[in-house]
Each structure stands twice: as C-alpha cells, then as structure tokens.
PDB file of C-alpha atoms in Angstrom:
ATOM      1  CA  MET A  27       5.399  18.068  11.061  1.00 79.00           C
ATOM      2  CA  ALA A  28       3.097  16.246   8.884  1.00 92.00           C
ATOM      3  CA  THR A  29       4.443  13.147   7.838  1.00 96.00           C
ATOM      4  CA  LEU A  30       3.779  10.778   4.303  1.00 97.00           C
ATOM      5  CA  LEU A  31       4.316   7.031   4.981  1.00 98.00           C
ATOM      6  CA  HIS A  32       4.897   5.724   1.158  1.00 98.00           C
ATOM      7  CA  LEU A  33       5.531   2.049   0.159  1.00 98.00           C
ATOM      8  CA  ASP A  34       6.053   1.027  -3.398  1.00 98.00           C
ATOM      9  CA  THR A  35       6.291  -2.571  -4.414  1.00 98.00           C
ATOM     10  CA  SER A  36       6.056  -3.171  -7.984  1.00 98.00           C
ATOM     11  CA  VAL A  37       8.904  -5.426  -9.317  1.00 97.00           C
ATOM     12  CA  TRP A  38       9.499  -3.006 -12.282  1.00 96.00           C
ATOM     13  CA  PRO A  39      10.523   0.517 -13.099  1.00 94.00           C
ATOM     14  CA  GLU A  40       8.265   3.981 -12.920  1.00 94.00           C
ATOM     15  CA  SER A  41       9.081   3.930 -16.842  1.00 93.00           C
ATOM     16  CA  VAL A  42       7.090   0.593 -17.212  1.00 94.00           C
ATOM     17  CA  SER A  43       4.881   0.126 -13.912  1.00 97.00           C
ATOM     18  CA  ALA A  44       1.927   0.619 -13.767  1.00 97.00           C
ATOM     19  CA  SER A  45       1.529   2.166 -10.064  1.00 98.00           C
ATOM     20  CA  ARG A  46       4.837   3.615  -9.316  1.00 98.00           C
ATOM     21  CA  PRO A  47       3.555   6.838 -11.321  1.00 98.00           C
ATOM     22  CA  VAL A  48       0.580   6.864  -9.825  1.00 98.00           C
ATOM     23  CA  THR A  49       2.437   7.276  -6.214  1.00 98.00           C
ATOM     24  CA  ALA A  50       4.494   9.361  -7.560  1.00 98.00           C
ATOM     25  CA  ALA A  51       1.810  12.099  -8.324  1.00 98.00           C
ATOM     26  CA  PHE A  52       0.462  11.695  -5.347  1.00 98.00           C
ATOM     27  CA  ARG A  53       3.246  12.065  -3.513  1.00 97.00           C
ATOM     28  CA  LYS A  54       4.493  14.971  -5.463  1.00 97.00           C
ATOM     29  CA  ALA A  55       1.314  16.574  -4.832  1.00 97.00           C
ATOM     30  CA  TRP A  56       1.540  15.758  -1.293  1.00 96.00           C
ATOM     31  CA  GLU A  57       5.047  16.956  -1.109  1.00 95.00           C
ATOM     32  CA  GLU A  58       3.948  20.614  -2.728  1.00 94.00           C
ATOM     33  CA  GLN A  59       1.485  21.183  -0.250  1.00 91.00           C
ATOM     34  CA  HIS A  60       4.155  19.994   2.610  1.00 89.00           C
ATOM     35  CA  PRO A  61       7.310  20.788   0.797  1.00 90.00           C
ATOM     36  CA  ASP A  62       9.159  20.984   5.019  1.00 89.00           C
ATOM     37  CA  GLY A  63       6.886  17.773   5.657  1.00 91.00           C
ATOM     38  CA  THR A  64       8.913  14.357   6.427  1.00 95.00           C
ATOM     39  CA  VAL A  65       8.466  11.608   3.541  1.00 97.00           C
ATOM     40  CA  VAL A  66       8.901   8.245   4.293  1.00 98.00           C
ATOM     41  CA  TYR A  67       9.971   6.057   1.435  1.00 98.00           C
ATOM     42  CA  ARG A  68      10.038   2.153   1.203  1.00 98.00           C
ATOM     43  CA  ASP A  69      10.737   0.456  -2.397  1.00 98.00           C
ATOM     44  CA  LEU A  70       9.623  -3.432  -0.625  1.00 98.00           C
ATOM     45  CA  ALA A  71      10.703  -4.681  -4.397  1.00 98.00           C
ATOM     46  CA  ALA A  72      14.454  -3.061  -3.575  1.00 97.00           C
ATOM     47  CA  GLU A  73      14.461  -3.926   0.525  1.00 98.00           C
ATOM     48  CA  PRO A  74      11.892  -6.588   0.975  1.00 98.00           C
ATOM     49  CA  VAL A  75      11.373  -6.664   4.936  1.00 97.00           C
ATOM     50  CA  PRO A  76      12.021 -10.681   5.765  1.00 95.00           C
ATOM     51  CA  HIS A  77       9.122 -12.733   5.796  1.00 96.00           C
ATOM     52  CA  LEU A  78       7.462 -13.301   9.155  1.00 97.00           C
ATOM     53  CA  GLY A  79       9.149 -16.773  11.658  1.00 97.00           C
ATOM     54  CA  THR A  80       7.773 -18.710  13.970  1.00 97.00           C
ATOM     55  CA  ALA A  81       9.612 -16.524  16.928  1.00 97.00           C
ATOM     56  CA  GLY A  82       8.553 -12.371  15.398  1.00 97.00           C
ATOM     57  CA  ALA A  83       5.258 -14.498  15.456  1.00 97.00           C
ATOM     58  CA  GLU A  84       5.155 -16.035  19.104  1.00 96.00           C
ATOM     59  CA  ALA A  85       6.930 -12.163  19.868  1.00 96.00           C
ATOM     60  CA  GLY A  86       4.131 -11.039  19.398  1.00 95.00           C
ATOM     61  CA  PHE A  87       1.461 -12.936  21.606  1.00 94.00           C
ATOM     62  CA  ALA A  88       3.947 -13.004  24.641  1.00 94.00           C
ATOM     63  CA  ASP A  89       4.801 -10.681  27.373  1.00 93.00           C
ATOM     64  CA  PRO A  90       7.645  -9.000  26.388  1.00 93.00           C
ATOM     65  CA  ALA A  91       9.724  -9.575  29.772  1.00 94.00           C
ATOM     66  CA  THR A  92       9.545 -13.467  28.599  1.00 96.00           C
ATOM     67  CA  HIS A  93      10.769 -12.874  25.045  1.00 97.00           C
ATOM     68  CA  THR A  94      13.879 -14.292  23.801  1.00 96.00           C
ATOM     69  CA  PRO A  95      16.649 -12.854  22.170  1.00 95.00           C
ATOM     70  CA  GLU A  96      15.267 -14.640  19.353  1.00 96.00           C
ATOM     71  CA  GLN A  97      12.028 -13.176  20.006  1.00 97.00           C
ATOM     72  CA  ALA A  98      13.259  -9.868  20.768  1.00 96.00           C
ATOM     73  CA  ALA A  99      14.993  -9.739  17.953  1.00 96.00           C
ATOM     74  CA  ALA A 100      12.160 -10.029  15.587  1.00 96.00           C
ATOM     75  CA  PHE A 101      10.178  -8.491  17.775  1.00 96.00           C
ATOM     76  CA  SER A 102      12.329  -5.322  17.600  1.00 97.00           C
ATOM     77  CA  ARG A 103      12.435  -5.093  13.813  1.00 97.00           C
ATOM     78  CA  ARG A 104       8.034  -5.251  14.145  1.00 98.00           C
ATOM     79  CA  VAL A 105       7.946  -2.534  16.466  1.00 97.00           C
ATOM     80  CA  GLU A 106      10.018  -0.603  14.588  1.00 98.00           C
ATOM     81  CA  LEU A 107       7.665  -1.395  11.700  1.00 98.00           C
ATOM     82  CA  ALA A 108       5.003  -0.780  13.350  1.00 98.00           C
ATOM     83  CA  GLU A 109       6.353   2.657  15.133  1.00 98.00           C
ATOM     84  CA  GLU A 110       7.039   3.830  11.485  1.00 98.00           C
ATOM     85  CA  LEU A 111       2.998   2.974  10.713  1.00 98.00           C
ATOM     86  CA  GLU A 112       1.979   4.587  13.574  1.00 98.00           C
ATOM     87  CA  ARG A 113       4.219   8.321  13.029  1.00 97.00           C
ATOM     88  CA  ALA A 114       2.490   8.166   9.437  1.00 97.00           C
ATOM     89  CA  ASP A 115      -0.437  10.788   9.412  1.00 96.00           C
ATOM     90  CA  VAL A 116      -0.801   9.741   6.052  1.00 97.00           C
ATOM     91  CA  VAL A 117       0.172   6.577   4.379  1.00 98.00           C
ATOM     92  CA  LEU A 118       0.632   5.694   0.476  1.00 98.00           C
ATOM     93  CA  ILE A 119       0.801   1.821  -1.073  1.00 98.00           C
ATOM     94  CA  ALA A 120       1.473   0.845  -4.080  1.00 98.00           C
ATOM     95  CA  ALA A 121      -0.795  -2.672  -4.194  1.00 98.00           C
ATOM     96  CA  PRO A 122      -0.618  -3.861  -7.862  1.00 98.00           C
ATOM     97  CA  MET A 123      -2.404  -7.093  -8.620  1.00 98.00           C
ATOM     98  CA  TYR A 124       0.290  -9.726  -9.169  1.00 97.00           C
ATOM     99  CA  ASN A 125      -2.218 -13.578 -10.272  1.00 96.00           C
ATOM    100  CA  LEU A 126      -5.143 -12.167  -8.069  1.00 96.00           C
ATOM    101  CA  THR A 127      -3.559 -10.358  -5.547  1.00 97.00           C
ATOM    102  CA  ILE A 128      -1.246  -8.202  -3.816  1.00 98.00           C
ATOM    103  CA  PRO A 129       2.808  -8.348  -4.259  1.00 98.00           C
ATOM    104  CA  SER A 130       4.155 -11.819  -1.395  1.00 98.00           C
ATOM    105  CA  THR A 131       6.346  -7.895  -0.067  1.00 98.00           C
ATOM    106  CA  LEU A 132       3.441  -6.180   0.810  1.00 98.00           C
ATOM    107  CA  LYS A 133       2.071  -9.785   2.713  1.00 98.00           C
ATOM    108  CA  ALA A 134       5.462  -9.883   4.357  1.00 98.00           C
ATOM    109  CA  TRP A 135       4.757  -5.823   5.197  1.00 98.00           C
ATOM    110  CA  LEU A 136       1.195  -6.443   6.304  1.00 98.00           C
ATOM    111  CA  ASP A 137       2.160  -9.649   8.382  1.00 98.00           C
ATOM    112  CA  HIS A 138       5.184  -7.469  10.933  1.00 98.00           C
ATOM    113  CA  ILE A 139       3.016  -4.510  11.392  1.00 98.00           C
ATOM    114  CA  VAL A 140      -0.636  -6.068  12.132  1.00 98.00           C
ATOM    115  CA  ILE A 141       0.230  -6.879  16.058  1.00 97.00           C
ATOM    116  CA  ALA A 142      -2.957  -7.884  18.137  1.00 95.00           C
ATOM    117  CA  GLY A 143      -3.412  -4.874  20.715  1.00 95.00           C
ATOM    118  CA  ARG A 144      -1.454  -2.590  18.725  1.00 97.00           C
ATOM    119  CA  THR A 145      -2.178  -2.379  15.925  1.00 98.00           C
ATOM    120  CA  ALA A 146      -5.157  -4.597  14.492  1.00 98.00           C
ATOM    121  CA  GLY A 147      -8.303  -4.261  17.028  1.00 96.00           C
ATOM    122  CA  PRO A 148     -10.220  -2.147  19.507  1.00 96.00           C
ATOM    123  CA  GLY A 149      -7.771   0.785  20.331  1.00 96.00           C
ATOM    124  CA  SER A 150      -5.695   0.212  17.158  1.00 98.00           C
ATOM    125  CA  SER A 151      -2.885   3.019  17.506  1.00 98.00           C
ATOM    126  CA  VAL A 152      -3.112   3.711  13.321  1.00 98.00           C
ATOM    127  CA  ALA A 153      -7.045   3.591  13.883  1.00 98.00           C
ATOM    128  CA  GLY A 154      -8.627   6.830  11.786  1.00 97.00           C
ATOM    129  CA  THR A 155      -4.683   7.115   9.664  1.00 97.00           C
ATOM    130  CA  PRO A 156      -5.401   7.856   6.309  1.00 97.00           C
ATOM    131  CA  VAL A 157      -4.498   5.021   4.140  1.00 98.00           C
ATOM    132  CA  HIS A 158      -4.517   5.749  -0.036  1.00 98.00           C
ATOM    133  CA  VAL A 159      -4.509   2.344  -2.029  1.00 98.00           C
ATOM    134  CA  VAL A 160      -2.842   2.394  -5.697  1.00 98.00           C
ATOM    135  CA  ALA A 161      -4.505  -0.592  -6.942  1.00 98.00           C
ATOM    136  CA  SER A 162      -3.297  -1.257 -10.706  1.00 98.00           C
ATOM    137  CA  ARG A 163      -4.089  -4.580 -12.085  1.00 97.00           C
ATOM    138  CA  GLY A 164      -3.786  -5.786 -15.835  1.00 96.00           C
ATOM    139  CA  GLY A 165      -7.344  -6.107 -16.730  1.00 95.00           C
ATOM    140  CA  SER A 166     -10.747  -5.338 -14.805  1.00 95.00           C
ATOM    141  CA  TYR A 167     -12.674  -6.661 -12.274  1.00 94.00           C
ATOM    142  CA  GLU A 168     -15.659  -4.023 -11.895  1.00 93.00           C
ATOM    143  CA  PRO A 169     -19.539  -5.198 -11.443  1.00 91.00           C
ATOM    144  CA  GLY A 170     -20.834  -6.601 -14.927  1.00 91.00           C
ATOM    145  CA  THR A 171     -17.435  -7.663 -15.798  1.00 92.00           C
ATOM    146  CA  PRO A 172     -16.091 -11.878 -16.076  1.00 91.00           C
ATOM    147  CA  ARG A 173     -13.984 -11.881 -13.386  1.00 92.00           C
ATOM    148  CA  GLU A 174     -16.655  -9.376 -10.952  1.00 89.00           C
ATOM    149  CA  GLY A 175     -15.512 -11.407  -7.581  1.00 91.00           C
ATOM    150  CA  THR A 176     -11.974 -12.463  -8.050  1.00 95.00           C
ATOM    151  CA  ASP A 177     -10.347  -8.462  -7.130  1.00 94.00           C
ATOM    152  CA  TYR A 178      -8.337 -10.239  -4.047  1.00 96.00           C
ATOM    153  CA  VAL A 179      -6.527  -6.464  -3.918  1.00 98.00           C
ATOM    154  CA  ARG A 180      -9.005  -4.425  -2.380  1.00 97.00           C
ATOM    155  CA  ASN A 181     -11.324  -7.042  -0.953  1.00 96.00           C
ATOM    156  CA  TYR A 182      -8.018  -8.016   1.492  1.00 98.00           C
ATOM    157  CA  LEU A 183      -7.054  -5.257   2.284  1.00 98.00           C
ATOM    158  CA  THR A 184      -9.997  -3.217   3.359  1.00 98.00           C
ATOM    159  CA  ALA A 185     -10.547  -5.874   5.502  1.00 98.00           C
ATOM    160  CA  VAL A 186      -7.190  -6.073   7.422  1.00 98.00           C
ATOM    161  CA  LEU A 187      -6.862  -1.606   6.805  1.00 98.00           C
ATOM    162  CA  GLY A 188     -10.074  -0.871   7.431  1.00 98.00           C
ATOM    163  CA  GLY A 189     -11.637  -4.020   9.930  1.00 98.00           C
ATOM    164  CA  THR A 190      -8.515  -5.199  11.041  1.00 98.00           C
ATOM    165  CA  MET A 191      -6.958  -2.142  11.700  1.00 98.00           C
ATOM    166  CA  GLY A 192      -9.865   0.729  11.652  1.00 98.00           C
ATOM    167  CA  MET A 193      -7.954   2.830   9.112  1.00 98.00           C
ATOM    168  CA  LYS A 194      -9.600   5.015   6.687  1.00 98.00           C
ATOM    169  CA  VAL A 195      -9.150   3.137   2.981  1.00 98.00           C
ATOM    170  CA  ASP A 196      -9.320   4.274   0.042  1.00 98.00           C
ATOM    171  CA  PHE A 197      -8.731   3.568  -3.669  1.00 98.00           C
ATOM    172  CA  ILE A 198      -7.040   4.457  -6.269  1.00 98.00           C
ATOM    173  CA  VAL A 199      -7.719   2.278  -9.589  1.00 98.00           C
ATOM    174  CA  PRO A 200      -5.573   2.186 -13.009  1.00 98.00           C
ATOM    175  CA  GLU A 201      -7.431  -1.070 -14.722  1.00 97.00           C
ATOM    176  CA  LEU A 202      -6.701  -2.616 -18.139  1.00 96.00           C
ATOM    177  CA  THR A 203      -2.675  -2.331 -18.184  1.00 95.00           C
ATOM    178  CA  ARG A 204      -1.944  -5.243 -20.093  1.00 93.00           C
ATOM    179  CA  ALA A 205      -3.787  -4.016 -23.264  1.00 93.00           C
ATOM    180  CA  HIS A 206      -1.194  -2.330 -24.628  1.00 90.00           C
ATOM    181  CA  LEU A 207       0.776  -5.853 -25.159  1.00 87.00           C
ATOM    182  CA  HIS A 208      -1.982  -8.451 -25.689  1.00 89.00           C
ATOM    183  CA  PRO A 209      -2.904  -8.397 -28.733  1.00 92.00           C
ATOM    184  CA  ALA A 210      -6.166  -9.852 -27.604  1.00 89.00           C
ATOM    185  CA  MET A 211      -7.218  -6.533 -25.732  1.00 92.00           C
ATOM    186  CA  ALA A 212      -6.292  -3.693 -28.168  1.00 91.00           C
ATOM    187  CA  ALA A 213     -10.264  -2.996 -28.356  1.00 93.00           C
ATOM    188  CA  LEU A 214      -9.610  -2.149 -24.368  1.00 92.00           C
ATOM    189  CA  VAL A 215      -6.834   0.211 -25.181  1.00 93.00           C
ATOM    190  CA  PRO A 216      -8.928   3.392 -25.178  1.00 93.00           C
ATOM    191  CA  LYS A 217      -9.840   2.454 -22.168  1.00 95.00           C
ATOM    192  CA  ALA A 218      -6.495   1.567 -20.172  1.00 94.00           C
ATOM    193  CA  GLU A 219      -5.491   5.433 -21.928  1.00 97.00           C
ATOM    194  CA  ALA A 220      -8.189   6.609 -19.792  1.00 97.00           C
ATOM    195  CA  SER A 221      -7.938   4.959 -16.375  1.00 97.00           C
ATOM    196  CA  ARG A 222      -4.588   5.762 -16.262  1.00 97.00           C
ATOM    197  CA  ALA A 223      -5.137   9.255 -17.178  1.00 98.00           C
ATOM    198  CA  LYS A 224      -8.036   9.286 -14.600  1.00 98.00           C
ATOM    199  CA  ALA A 225      -5.725   7.411 -11.959  1.00 98.00           C
ATOM    200  CA  LEU A 226      -3.077  10.002 -11.941  1.00 98.00           C
ATOM    201  CA  GLU A 227      -5.822  12.854 -12.160  1.00 98.00           C
ATOM    202  CA  GLU A 228      -7.210  11.147  -9.198  1.00 98.00           C
ATOM    203  CA  ALA A 229      -3.614  11.184  -7.197  1.00 98.00           C
ATOM    204  CA  VAL A 230      -3.068  14.620  -7.732  1.00 97.00           C
ATOM    205  CA  ILE A 231      -6.630  15.213  -6.108  1.00 97.00           C
ATOM    206  CA  LYS A 232      -6.481  13.182  -3.607  1.00 97.00           C
ATOM    207  CA  GLY A 233      -2.559  13.421  -2.529  1.00 96.00           C
ATOM    208  CA  LYS A 234      -3.768  17.237  -1.879  1.00 94.00           C
ATOM    209  CA  ALA A 235      -6.812  16.892  -0.268  1.00 92.00           C
ATOM    210  CA  ALA A 236      -4.099  14.244   1.401  1.00 90.00           C
ATOM    211  CA  ALA A 237      -1.790  17.451   2.936  1.00 81.00           C
ATOM    212  CA  ARG A 238      -5.002  19.378   3.706  1.00 74.00           C
ATOM    213  CA  HIS A 239      -5.459  16.799   6.088  1.00 70.00           C
ATOM    214  CA  ALA A 240      -2.099  16.532   7.217  1.00 62.00           C
ATOM    215  CA  ALA A 241      -2.093  20.470   8.478  1.00 58.00           C
ATOM    216  CA  ALA A 242      -5.684  20.201   9.369  1.00 58.00           C
TER     217      ALA A 242
END
C-alpha cells in the first residue's frame, strides 16, 4: 500500500496561507490515484516536534547499548520520526520562506530525522525517495532579481534532502505572495496570481505523477 508523508509548516490557516492550498492540491491529486493509500500528516506549526537537545544529539553518535535513560528516551523520538520517513513512498513538505529561510519547526524536524549512518550519508535509508517541496515566498528570488542569491530555502533543502540524504528533490514555487498586501508591490499582483495558478496546476500534475511512481 502506497504511503504519502505530508508535512505542513505555515503558521497561517489554509484560507490565507500561500503553501497550504498547494500542498492540499497535491495531496488530493495523490489520494484520487490511491484511494486506499495511507497519508501520514503532520502539521508542524500546530504540533511542533521539540528542538533537538543534547541527549538526543549525543545518542545519535553513540552505541544504543550505552545510552543513558535520558538518551534512550530522546533517541526513541528521533527513531520514530525517521521510521515514519522511511515508510513513505513520497514526501510532501511545505517550506514557506520566513526571514529568508525555512520555518524553525521544519528545521527542528530535520534535526531529528537526519541521522548519520541511517538516513544521512552513504547508504541512506531514504535515498531515491521523491520529496516535493512547496517553497512559497513573498517576493521573488529568481535569477536576475534583486534578491537573487539569498534564497536560503531551496539551496538549503537541496543540500540537506538531496545531498546529505540522497532524496530526489523537486520544488513547486508560488512567489510574490505578498503582492496583494503591499501597495509598493501592486504592479506585481498579476504575476503573483499567475504564479499561484501555476503552482496549483503543478501540484495536481506532480501529485498524480507521484502516485504513479508509488504504484510502479
């Protein structure tokens, strides 16, 4: 049975969020192809995982047989999250840009699931798993724009998910999402609307394609 792991991270509800409607469209398209499939959903904004502490970090580099009770408890949480990721045939992550990078809740999740010798490094247990990232942002960071080079969402997630963990990373990028709110960006509203429509269309297409991959 196919499994989709879906993570939302926006602090805003779907009615005003730029990323949540896009992940919802992807998920709906995937579910239509897999009515009997399993969706594991985490809203990391509503129910964040705790930040990685000393005990959990130490435990990741120590023989489990030597773990203290505190380390064992902390590491069990990391293993639970890693196993959830390993069971997924497809992963869907919302990563809206907050202050030029990913939400801290997503970073906390990553700090737990990136485990050297398991999900990270040579022989990664999640190597090859497709991960679709909805990287919404209020402005534009494309080549030729004033903020080119300061996109620390795609660069970072490409390095961690793709480079460190060996996953197949794909991005859907709704941009200029703040154009409707700032008078100085009023001229960009048509481009913002076009970007949103394109993102929703891509989400449906890629959701269906991901479902076909999981069924293969």
